[in-house]
PDB file of C-alpha atoms in Angstrom:
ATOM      1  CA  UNK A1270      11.978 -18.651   7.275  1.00 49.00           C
ATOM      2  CA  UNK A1271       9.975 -15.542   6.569  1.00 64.00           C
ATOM      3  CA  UNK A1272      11.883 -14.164   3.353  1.00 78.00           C
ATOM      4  CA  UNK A1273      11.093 -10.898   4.276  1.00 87.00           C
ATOM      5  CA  UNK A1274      13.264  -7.977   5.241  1.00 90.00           C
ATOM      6  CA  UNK A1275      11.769  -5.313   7.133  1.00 94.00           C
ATOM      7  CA  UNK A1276      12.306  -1.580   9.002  1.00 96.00           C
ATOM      8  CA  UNK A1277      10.643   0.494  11.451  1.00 97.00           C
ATOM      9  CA  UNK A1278      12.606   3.556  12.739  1.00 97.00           C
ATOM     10  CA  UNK A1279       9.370   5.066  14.700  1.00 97.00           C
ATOM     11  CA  UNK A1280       7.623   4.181  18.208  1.00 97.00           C
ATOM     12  CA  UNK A1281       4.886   5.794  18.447  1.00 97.00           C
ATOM     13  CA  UNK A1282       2.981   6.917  21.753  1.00 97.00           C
ATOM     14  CA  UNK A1283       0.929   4.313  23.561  1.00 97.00           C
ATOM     15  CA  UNK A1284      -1.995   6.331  23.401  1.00 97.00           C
ATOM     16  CA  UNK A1285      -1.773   7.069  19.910  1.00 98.00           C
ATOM     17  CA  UNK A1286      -5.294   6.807  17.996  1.00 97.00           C
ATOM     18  CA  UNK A1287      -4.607   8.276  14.936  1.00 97.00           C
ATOM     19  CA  UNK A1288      -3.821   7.244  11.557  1.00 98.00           C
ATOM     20  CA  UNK A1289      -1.248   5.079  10.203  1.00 98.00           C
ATOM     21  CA  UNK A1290      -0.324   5.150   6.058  1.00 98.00           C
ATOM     22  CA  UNK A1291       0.578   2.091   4.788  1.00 98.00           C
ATOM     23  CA  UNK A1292       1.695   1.704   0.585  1.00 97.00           C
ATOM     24  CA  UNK A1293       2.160  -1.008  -2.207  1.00 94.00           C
ATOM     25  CA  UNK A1294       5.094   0.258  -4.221  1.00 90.00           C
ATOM     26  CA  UNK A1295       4.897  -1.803  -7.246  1.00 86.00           C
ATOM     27  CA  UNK A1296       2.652  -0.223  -9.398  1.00 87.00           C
ATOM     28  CA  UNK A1297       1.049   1.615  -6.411  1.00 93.00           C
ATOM     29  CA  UNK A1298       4.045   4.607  -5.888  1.00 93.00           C
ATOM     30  CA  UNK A1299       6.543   3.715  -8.234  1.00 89.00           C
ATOM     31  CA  UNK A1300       5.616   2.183 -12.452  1.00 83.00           C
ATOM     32  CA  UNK A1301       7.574  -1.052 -11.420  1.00 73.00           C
ATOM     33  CA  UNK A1302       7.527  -4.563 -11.785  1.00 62.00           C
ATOM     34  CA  UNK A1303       9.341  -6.308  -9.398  1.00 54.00           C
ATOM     35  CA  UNK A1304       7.285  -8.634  -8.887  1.00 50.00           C
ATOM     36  CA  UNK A1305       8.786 -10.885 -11.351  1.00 51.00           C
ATOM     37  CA  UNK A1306      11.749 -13.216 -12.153  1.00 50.00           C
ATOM     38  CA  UNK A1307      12.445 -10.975 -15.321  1.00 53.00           C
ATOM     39  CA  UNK A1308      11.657  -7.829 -12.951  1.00 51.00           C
ATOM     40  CA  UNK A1309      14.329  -9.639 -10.493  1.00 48.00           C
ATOM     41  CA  UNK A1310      16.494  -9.492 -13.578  1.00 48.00           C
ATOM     42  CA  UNK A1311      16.423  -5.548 -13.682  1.00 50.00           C
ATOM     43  CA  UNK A1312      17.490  -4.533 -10.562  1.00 49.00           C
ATOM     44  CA  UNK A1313      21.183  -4.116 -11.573  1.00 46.00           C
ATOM     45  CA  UNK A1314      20.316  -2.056 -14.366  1.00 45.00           C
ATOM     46  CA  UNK A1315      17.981   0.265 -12.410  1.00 54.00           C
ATOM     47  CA  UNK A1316      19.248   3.745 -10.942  1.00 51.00           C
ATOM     48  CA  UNK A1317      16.857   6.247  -8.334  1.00 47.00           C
ATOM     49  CA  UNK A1318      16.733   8.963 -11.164  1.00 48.00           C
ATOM     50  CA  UNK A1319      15.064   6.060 -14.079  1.00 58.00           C
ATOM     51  CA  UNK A1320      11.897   5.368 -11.521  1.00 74.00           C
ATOM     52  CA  UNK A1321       9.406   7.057 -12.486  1.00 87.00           C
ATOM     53  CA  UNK A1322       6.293   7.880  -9.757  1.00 93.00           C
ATOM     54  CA  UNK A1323       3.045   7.061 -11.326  1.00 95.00           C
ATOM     55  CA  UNK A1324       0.842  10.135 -11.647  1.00 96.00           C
ATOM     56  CA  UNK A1325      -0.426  12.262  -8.577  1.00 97.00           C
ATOM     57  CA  UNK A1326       1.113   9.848  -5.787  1.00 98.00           C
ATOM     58  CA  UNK A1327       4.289  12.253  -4.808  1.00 97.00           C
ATOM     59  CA  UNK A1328       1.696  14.849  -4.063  1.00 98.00           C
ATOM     60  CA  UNK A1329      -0.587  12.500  -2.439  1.00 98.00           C
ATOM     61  CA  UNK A1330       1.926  11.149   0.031  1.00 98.00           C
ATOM     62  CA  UNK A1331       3.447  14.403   1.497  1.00 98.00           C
ATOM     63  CA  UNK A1332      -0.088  15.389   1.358  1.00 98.00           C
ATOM     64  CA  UNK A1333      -1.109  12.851   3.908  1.00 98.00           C
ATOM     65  CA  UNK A1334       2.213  12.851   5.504  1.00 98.00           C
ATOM     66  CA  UNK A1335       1.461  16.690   6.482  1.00 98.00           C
ATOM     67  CA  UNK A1336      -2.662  16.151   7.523  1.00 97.00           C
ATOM     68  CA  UNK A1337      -5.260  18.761   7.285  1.00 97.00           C
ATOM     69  CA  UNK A1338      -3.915  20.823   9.633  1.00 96.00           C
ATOM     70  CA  UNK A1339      -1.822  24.495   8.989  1.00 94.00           C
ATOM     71  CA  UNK A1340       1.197  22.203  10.618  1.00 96.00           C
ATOM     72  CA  UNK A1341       2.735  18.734   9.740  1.00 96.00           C
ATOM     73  CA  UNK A1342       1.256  16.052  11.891  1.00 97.00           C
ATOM     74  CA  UNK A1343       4.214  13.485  10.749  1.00 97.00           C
ATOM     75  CA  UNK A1344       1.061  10.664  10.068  1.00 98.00           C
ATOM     76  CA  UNK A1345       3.218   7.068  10.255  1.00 98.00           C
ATOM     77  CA  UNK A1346       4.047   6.164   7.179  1.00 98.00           C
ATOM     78  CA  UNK A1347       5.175   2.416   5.854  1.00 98.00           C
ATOM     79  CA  UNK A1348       5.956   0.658   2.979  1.00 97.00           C
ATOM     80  CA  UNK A1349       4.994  -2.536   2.144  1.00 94.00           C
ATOM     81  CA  UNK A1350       6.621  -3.956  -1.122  1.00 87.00           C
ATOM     82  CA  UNK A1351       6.651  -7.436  -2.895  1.00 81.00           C
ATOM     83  CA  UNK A1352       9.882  -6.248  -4.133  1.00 80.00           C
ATOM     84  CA  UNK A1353      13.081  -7.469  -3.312  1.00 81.00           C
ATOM     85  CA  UNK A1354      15.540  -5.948  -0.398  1.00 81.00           C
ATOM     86  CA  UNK A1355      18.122  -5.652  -3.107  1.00 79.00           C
ATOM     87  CA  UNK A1356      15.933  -2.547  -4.589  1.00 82.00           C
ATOM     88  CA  UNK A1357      16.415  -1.027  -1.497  1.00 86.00           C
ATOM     89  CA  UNK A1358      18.848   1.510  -1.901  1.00 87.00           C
ATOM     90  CA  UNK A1359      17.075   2.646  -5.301  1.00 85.00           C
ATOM     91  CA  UNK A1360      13.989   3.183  -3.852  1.00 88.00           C
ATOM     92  CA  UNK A1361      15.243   5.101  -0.821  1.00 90.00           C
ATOM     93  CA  UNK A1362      16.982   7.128  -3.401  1.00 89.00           C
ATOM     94  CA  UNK A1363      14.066   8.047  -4.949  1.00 91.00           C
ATOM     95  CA  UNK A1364      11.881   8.643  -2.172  1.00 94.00           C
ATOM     96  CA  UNK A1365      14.519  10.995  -0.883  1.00 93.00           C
ATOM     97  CA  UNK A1366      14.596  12.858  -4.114  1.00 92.00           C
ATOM     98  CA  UNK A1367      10.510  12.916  -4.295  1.00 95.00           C
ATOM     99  CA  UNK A1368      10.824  14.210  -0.731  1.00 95.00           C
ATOM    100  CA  UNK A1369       8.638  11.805   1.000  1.00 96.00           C
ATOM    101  CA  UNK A1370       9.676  10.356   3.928  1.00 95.00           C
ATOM    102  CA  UNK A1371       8.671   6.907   5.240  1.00 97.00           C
ATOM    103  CA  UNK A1372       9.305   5.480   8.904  1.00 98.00           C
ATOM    104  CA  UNK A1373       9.369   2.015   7.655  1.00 97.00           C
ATOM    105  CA  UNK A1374       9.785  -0.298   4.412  1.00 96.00           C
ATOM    106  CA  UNK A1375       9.094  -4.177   4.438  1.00 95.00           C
ATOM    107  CA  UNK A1376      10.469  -5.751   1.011  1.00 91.00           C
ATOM    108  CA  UNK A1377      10.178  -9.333   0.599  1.00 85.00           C
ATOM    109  CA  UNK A1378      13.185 -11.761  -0.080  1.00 77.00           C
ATOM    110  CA  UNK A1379      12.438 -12.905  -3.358  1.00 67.00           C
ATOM    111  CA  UNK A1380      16.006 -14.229  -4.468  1.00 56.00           C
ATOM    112  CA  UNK A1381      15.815 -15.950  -1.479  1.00 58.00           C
ATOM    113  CA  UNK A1382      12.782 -17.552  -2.797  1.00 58.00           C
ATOM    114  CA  UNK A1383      14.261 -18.407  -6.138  1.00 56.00           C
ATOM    115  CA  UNK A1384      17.320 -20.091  -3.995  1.00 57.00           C
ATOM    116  CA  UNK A1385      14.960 -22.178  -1.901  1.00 55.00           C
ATOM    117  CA  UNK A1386      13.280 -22.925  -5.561  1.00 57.00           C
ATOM    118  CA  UNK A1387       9.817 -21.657  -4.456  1.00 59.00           C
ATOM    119  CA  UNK A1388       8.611 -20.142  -7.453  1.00 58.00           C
ATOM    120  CA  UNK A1389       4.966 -20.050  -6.344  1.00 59.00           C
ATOM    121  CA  UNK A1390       6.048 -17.502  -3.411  1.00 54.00           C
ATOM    122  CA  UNK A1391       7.356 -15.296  -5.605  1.00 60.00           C
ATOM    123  CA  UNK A1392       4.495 -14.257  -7.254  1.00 64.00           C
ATOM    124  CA  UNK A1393       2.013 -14.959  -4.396  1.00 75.00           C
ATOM    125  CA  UNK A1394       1.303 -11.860  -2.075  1.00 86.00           C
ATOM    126  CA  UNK A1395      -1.205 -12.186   0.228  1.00 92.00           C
ATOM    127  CA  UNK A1396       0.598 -14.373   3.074  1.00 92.00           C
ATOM    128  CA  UNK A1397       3.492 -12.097   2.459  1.00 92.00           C
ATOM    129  CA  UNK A1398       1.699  -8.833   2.910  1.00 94.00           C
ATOM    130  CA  UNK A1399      -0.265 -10.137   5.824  1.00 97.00           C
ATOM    131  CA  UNK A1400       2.760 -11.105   7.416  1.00 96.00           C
ATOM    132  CA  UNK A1401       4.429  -7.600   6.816  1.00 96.00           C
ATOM    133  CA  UNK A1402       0.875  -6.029   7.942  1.00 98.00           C
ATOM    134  CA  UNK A1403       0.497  -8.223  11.351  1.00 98.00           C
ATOM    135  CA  UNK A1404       4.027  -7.094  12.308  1.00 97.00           C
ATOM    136  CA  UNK A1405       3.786  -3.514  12.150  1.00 98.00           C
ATOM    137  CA  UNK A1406       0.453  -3.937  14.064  1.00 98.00           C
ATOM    138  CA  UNK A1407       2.330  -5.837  16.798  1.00 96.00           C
ATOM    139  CA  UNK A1408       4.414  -2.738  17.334  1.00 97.00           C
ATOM    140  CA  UNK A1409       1.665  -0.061  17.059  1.00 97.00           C
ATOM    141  CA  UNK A1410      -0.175   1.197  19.546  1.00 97.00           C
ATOM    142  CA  UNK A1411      -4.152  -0.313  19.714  1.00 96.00           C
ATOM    143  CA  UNK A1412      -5.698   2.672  18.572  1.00 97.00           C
ATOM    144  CA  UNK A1413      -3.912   3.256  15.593  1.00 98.00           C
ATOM    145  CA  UNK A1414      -6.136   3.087  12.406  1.00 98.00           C
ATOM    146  CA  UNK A1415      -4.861   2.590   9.103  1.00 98.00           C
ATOM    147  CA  UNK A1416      -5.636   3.668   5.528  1.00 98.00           C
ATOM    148  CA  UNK A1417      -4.201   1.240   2.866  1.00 98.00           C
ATOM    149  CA  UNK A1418      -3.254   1.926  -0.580  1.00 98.00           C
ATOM    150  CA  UNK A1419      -2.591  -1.152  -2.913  1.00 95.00           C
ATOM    151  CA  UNK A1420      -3.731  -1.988  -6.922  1.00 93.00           C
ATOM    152  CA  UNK A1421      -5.727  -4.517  -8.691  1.00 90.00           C
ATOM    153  CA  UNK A1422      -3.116  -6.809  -9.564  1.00 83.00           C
ATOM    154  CA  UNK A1423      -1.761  -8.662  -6.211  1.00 79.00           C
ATOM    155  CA  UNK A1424      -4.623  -9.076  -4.348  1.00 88.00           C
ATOM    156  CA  UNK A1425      -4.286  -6.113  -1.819  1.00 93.00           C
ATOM    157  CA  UNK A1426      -7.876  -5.841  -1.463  1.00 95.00           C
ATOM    158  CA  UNK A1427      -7.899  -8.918   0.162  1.00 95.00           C
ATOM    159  CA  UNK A1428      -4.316  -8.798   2.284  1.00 96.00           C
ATOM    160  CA  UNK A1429      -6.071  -5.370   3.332  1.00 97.00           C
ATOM    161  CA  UNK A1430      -9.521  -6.437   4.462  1.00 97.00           C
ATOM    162  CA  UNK A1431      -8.465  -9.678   5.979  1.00 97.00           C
ATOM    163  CA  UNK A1432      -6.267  -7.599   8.258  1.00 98.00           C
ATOM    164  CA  UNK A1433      -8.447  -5.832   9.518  1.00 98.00           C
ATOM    165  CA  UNK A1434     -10.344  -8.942  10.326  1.00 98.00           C
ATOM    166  CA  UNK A1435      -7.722 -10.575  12.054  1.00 98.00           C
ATOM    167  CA  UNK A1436      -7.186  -7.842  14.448  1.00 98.00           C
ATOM    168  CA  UNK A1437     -10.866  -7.944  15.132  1.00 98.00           C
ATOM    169  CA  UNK A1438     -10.702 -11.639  15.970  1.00 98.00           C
ATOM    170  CA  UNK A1439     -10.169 -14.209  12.979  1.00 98.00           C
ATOM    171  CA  UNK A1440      -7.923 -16.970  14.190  1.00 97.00           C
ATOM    172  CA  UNK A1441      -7.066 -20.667  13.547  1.00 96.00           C
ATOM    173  CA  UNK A1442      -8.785 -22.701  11.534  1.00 97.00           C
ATOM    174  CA  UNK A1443     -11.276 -20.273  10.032  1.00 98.00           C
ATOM    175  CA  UNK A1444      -8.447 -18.128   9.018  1.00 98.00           C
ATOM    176  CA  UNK A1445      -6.155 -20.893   7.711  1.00 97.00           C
ATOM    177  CA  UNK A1446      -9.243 -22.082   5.522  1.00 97.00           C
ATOM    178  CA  UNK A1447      -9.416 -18.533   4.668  1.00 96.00           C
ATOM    179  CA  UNK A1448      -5.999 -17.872   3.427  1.00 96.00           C
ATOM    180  CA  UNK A1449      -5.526 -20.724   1.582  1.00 94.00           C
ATOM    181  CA  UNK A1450      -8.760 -20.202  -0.445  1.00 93.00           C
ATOM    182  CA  UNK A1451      -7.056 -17.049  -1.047  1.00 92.00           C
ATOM    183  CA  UNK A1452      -3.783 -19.185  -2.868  1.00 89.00           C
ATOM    184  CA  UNK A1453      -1.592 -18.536   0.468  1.00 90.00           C
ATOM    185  CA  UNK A1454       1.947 -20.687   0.149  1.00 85.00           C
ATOM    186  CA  UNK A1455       1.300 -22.818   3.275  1.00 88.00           C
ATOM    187  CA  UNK A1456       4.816 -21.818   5.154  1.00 87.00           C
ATOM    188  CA  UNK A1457       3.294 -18.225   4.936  1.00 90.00           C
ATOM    189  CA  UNK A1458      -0.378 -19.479   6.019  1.00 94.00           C
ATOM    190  CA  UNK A1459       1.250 -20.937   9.300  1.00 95.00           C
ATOM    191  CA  UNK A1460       3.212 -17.591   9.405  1.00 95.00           C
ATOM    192  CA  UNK A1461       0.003 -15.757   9.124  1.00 97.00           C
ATOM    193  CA  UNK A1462      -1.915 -17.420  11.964  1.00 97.00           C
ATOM    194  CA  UNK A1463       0.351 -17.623  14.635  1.00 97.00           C
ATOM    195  CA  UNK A1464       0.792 -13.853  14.192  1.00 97.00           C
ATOM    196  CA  UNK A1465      -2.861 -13.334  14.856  1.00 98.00           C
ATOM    197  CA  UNK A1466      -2.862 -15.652  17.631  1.00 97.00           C
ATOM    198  CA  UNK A1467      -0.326 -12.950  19.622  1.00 96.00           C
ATOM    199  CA  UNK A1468      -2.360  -9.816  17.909  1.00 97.00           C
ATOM    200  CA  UNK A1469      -4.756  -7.687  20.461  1.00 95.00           C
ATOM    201  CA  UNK A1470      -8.545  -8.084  19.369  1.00 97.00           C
ATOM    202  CA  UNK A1471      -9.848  -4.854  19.001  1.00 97.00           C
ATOM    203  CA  UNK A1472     -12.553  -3.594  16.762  1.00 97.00           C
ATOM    204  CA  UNK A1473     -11.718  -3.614  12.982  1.00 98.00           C
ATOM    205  CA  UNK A1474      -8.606  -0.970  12.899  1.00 98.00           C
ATOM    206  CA  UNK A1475      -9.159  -0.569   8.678  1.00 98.00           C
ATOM    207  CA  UNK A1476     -10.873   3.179   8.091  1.00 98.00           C
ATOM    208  CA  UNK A1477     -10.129   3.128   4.222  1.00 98.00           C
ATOM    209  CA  UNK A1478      -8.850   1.068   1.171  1.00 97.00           C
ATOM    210  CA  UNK A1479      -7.672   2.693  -1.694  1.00 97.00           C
ATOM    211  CA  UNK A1480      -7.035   0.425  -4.807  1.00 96.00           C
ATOM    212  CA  UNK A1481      -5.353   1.622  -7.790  1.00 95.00           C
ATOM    213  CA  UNK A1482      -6.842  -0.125 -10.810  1.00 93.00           C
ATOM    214  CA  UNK A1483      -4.385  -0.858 -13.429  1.00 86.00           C
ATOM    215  CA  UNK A1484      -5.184  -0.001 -16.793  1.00 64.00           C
ATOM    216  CA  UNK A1485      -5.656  -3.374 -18.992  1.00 56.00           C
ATOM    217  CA  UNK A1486      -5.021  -5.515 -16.169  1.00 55.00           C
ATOM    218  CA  UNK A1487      -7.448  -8.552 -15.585  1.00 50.00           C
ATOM    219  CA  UNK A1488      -7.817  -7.586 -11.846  1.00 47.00           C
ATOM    220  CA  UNK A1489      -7.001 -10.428  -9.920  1.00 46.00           C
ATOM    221  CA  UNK A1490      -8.291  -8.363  -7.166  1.00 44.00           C
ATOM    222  CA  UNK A1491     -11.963  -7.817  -8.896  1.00 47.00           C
ATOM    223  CA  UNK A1492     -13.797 -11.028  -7.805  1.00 55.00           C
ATOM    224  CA  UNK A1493     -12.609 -10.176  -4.198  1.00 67.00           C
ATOM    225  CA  UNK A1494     -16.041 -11.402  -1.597  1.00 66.00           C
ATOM    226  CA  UNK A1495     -14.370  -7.858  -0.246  1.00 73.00           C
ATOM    227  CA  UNK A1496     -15.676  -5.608  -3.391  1.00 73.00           C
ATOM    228  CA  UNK A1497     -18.744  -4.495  -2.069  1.00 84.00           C
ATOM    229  CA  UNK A1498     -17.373  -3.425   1.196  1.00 93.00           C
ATOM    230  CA  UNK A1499     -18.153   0.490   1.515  1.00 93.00           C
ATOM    231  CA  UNK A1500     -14.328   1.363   2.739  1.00 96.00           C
ATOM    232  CA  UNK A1501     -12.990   0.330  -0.518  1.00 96.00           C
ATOM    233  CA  UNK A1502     -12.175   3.106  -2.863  1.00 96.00           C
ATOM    234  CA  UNK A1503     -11.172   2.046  -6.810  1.00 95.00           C
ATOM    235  CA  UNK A1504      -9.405   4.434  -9.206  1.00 95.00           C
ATOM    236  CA  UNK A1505      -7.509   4.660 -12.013  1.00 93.00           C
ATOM    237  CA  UNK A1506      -5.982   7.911 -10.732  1.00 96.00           C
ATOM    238  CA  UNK A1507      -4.451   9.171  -7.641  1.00 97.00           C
ATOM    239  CA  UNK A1508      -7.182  12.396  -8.224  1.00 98.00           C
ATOM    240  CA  UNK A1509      -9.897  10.622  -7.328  1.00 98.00           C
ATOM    241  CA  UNK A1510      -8.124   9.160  -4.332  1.00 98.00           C
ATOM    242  CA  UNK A1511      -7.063  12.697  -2.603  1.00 98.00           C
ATOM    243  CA  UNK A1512     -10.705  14.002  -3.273  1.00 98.00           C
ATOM    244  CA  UNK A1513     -12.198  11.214  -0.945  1.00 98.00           C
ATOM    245  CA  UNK A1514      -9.261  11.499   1.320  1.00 98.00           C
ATOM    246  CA  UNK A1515     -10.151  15.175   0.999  1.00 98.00           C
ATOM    247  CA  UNK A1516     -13.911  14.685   1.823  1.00 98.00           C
ATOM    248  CA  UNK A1517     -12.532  12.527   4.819  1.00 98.00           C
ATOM    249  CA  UNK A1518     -10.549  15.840   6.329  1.00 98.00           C
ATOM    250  CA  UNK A1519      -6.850  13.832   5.790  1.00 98.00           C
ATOM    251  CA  UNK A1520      -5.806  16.280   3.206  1.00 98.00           C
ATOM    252  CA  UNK A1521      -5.874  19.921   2.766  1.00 97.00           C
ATOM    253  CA  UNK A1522      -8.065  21.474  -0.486  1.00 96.00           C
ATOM    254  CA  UNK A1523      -4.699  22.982  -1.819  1.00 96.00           C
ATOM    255  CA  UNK A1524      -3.259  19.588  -1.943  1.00 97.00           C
ATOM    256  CA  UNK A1525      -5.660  18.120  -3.808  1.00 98.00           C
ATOM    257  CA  UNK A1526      -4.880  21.152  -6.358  1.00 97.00           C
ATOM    258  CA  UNK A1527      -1.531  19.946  -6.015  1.00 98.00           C
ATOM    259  CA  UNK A1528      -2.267  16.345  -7.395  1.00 98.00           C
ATOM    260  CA  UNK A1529      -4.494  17.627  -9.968  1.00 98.00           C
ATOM    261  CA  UNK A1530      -1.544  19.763 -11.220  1.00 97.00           C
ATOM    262  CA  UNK A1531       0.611  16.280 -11.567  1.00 98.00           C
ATOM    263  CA  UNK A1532      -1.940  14.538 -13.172  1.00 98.00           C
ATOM    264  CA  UNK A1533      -2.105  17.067 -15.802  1.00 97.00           C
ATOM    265  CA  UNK A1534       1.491  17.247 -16.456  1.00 97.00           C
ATOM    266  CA  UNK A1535       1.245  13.535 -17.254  1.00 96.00           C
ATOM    267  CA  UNK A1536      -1.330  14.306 -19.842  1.00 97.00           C
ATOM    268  CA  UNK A1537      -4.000  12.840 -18.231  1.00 96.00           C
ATOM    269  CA  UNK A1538      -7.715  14.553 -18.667  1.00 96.00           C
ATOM    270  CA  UNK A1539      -8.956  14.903 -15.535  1.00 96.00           C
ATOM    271  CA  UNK A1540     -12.688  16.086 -16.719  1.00 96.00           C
ATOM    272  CA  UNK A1541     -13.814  12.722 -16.911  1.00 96.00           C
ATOM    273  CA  UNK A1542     -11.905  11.333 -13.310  1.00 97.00           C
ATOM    274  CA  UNK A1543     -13.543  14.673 -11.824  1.00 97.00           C
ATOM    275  CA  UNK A1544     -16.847  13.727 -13.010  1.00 97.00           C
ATOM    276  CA  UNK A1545     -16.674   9.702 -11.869  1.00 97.00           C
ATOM    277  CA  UNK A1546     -15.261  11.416  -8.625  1.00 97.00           C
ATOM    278  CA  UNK A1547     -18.705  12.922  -8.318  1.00 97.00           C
ATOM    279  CA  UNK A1548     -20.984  10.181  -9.629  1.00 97.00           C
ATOM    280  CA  UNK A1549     -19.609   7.102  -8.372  1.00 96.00           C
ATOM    281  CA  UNK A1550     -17.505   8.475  -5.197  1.00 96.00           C
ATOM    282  CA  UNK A1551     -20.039  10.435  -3.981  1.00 96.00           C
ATOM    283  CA  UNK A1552     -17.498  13.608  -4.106  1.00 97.00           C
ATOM    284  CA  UNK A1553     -19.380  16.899  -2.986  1.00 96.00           C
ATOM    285  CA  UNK A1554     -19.155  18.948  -6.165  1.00 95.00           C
ATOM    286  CA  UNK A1555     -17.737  22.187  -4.383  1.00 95.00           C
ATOM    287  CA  UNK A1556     -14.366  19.821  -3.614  1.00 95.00           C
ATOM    288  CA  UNK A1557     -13.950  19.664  -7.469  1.00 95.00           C
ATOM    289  CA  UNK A1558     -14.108  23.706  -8.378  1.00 91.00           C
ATOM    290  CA  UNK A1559     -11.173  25.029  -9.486  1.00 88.00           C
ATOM    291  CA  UNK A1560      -9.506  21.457 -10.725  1.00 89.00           C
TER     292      UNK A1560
END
């Protein structure tokens, strides 16, 4: 049983090579935490107007959504949530009223987990997310290439980057001894590897990870063998994210104006994520006049 509960309402061209968006929404989109039995607790209480977006990411999304280009290339975008399906028709209610439009949302059964009195599943991500991943692969095209946002606190640094390697060729054993290193539930390891066993090889599909880092949080995600990896980008704000994305030609200047302007009216400073933007990022200083 997979416990997951899933959506895709988009085919996209067999010879499309472009990008595909995939999102966290716990803590990555939305200040939630659903990852929880007391977070389970919630959901009857919650309402689409309550949710608040975290700082910058509305912006952000229809920002990528759109491309660089004077017209909207639609880029794919999915969702894939440790929260349960029974959020569902919250957080389609907010994403309608932030205006951004996904083709696809994976949520992950977690009641169904409490029922089945798996307790360790709940909290664990990584075989779920890899799951969720692997099966929006098997119905993309082969050159799609994906950019990844996820946060510090569920491991999506290493769901991300271990996708990536098993669609460039980690299988079997080596990637069973790799996911349960990782804390994988075993039902989810098994999951995990026959999925890559029907997954195309092709060459690493993963252009860019973008990691949210959560304020105060440990960072499960910190000691990943992944942190070094150049593609991995770690913030504490959505700014810092759409300059690099900017710098990469996914996003247009203006919208990066656009994210700066919701940062502010959060009452973030941005002077000092400009400046790390610059130092650590490697941010060309023209991309931050003006902000």
């Amino acid at each position: 049983m997979s416990f997951l509960q899933r959506t895709n309402d988009r085919t996209l061209p067999p010879d499309y090579v472009g990008d595909v968006l995939i999102w966290d929404i716990d803590k990555t989109y939305l200040d939630t935490r659903f990852s929880s039995l007391r977070g389970l607790l919630a959901i009857p209480f919650e309402w689409a107007i309550d949710k608040r977006a975290l700082p910058g990411t509305v912006p952000l999304l229809r920002a990528l959504r759109h491309g660089p280009g004077e017209h909207s290339a639609i880029v794919p975008l999915y969702f894939v949530s440790g929260s349960p399906p029974q959020l569902r028709r919250v957080v389609e209610k907010k994403m309608l009223l932030d205006g951004v439009e996904p083709d696809g949302i994976t949520f992950k059964d977690q009641w169904a987990l409490v029922r089945a009195r798996n307790p360790q599943a709940i909290v664990e991500q990584v075989g779920y997310k890899l799951k969720a991943l692997l099966l929006y692969r098997k119905e993309q095209p082969p050159g799609a290439r994906y950019l990844l946002f996820g946060d510090d606190a569920e491991r999506d640094l290493d769901s991300f980057l271990t996708f990536g390697e098993i669609c460039a060729g980690l299988r079997g054993p080596a990637l069973a001894e790799r996911l349960g290193a990782l804390g994988a539930w075993r039902p989810d390891i098994e999951e995990v590897v026959t999925l890559a066993d029907a997954t195309p090889i092709v060459p690493d599909p993963v252009v860019r990870v973008f990691i949210h880092e959560i304020r105060g949080h440990p960072g499960i995600g910190s000691a990943s063998a992944f942190s070094r990896d150049a593609r991995v980008v770690k913030s504490q704000s959505f700014l810092e994210h759409a300059l690099v994305l900017c710098a990469m030609g996914r996003i247009r200047r203006a919208d990066v104006r656009a994210v700066a302007d919701d940062v502010i009216r959060a009452g973030v400073d941005v002077a000092p994520l400009l400046a790390d933007a610059r130092d650590r990022l490697g941010v060309p200083t023209e991309l931050l006049q003006g902000l």
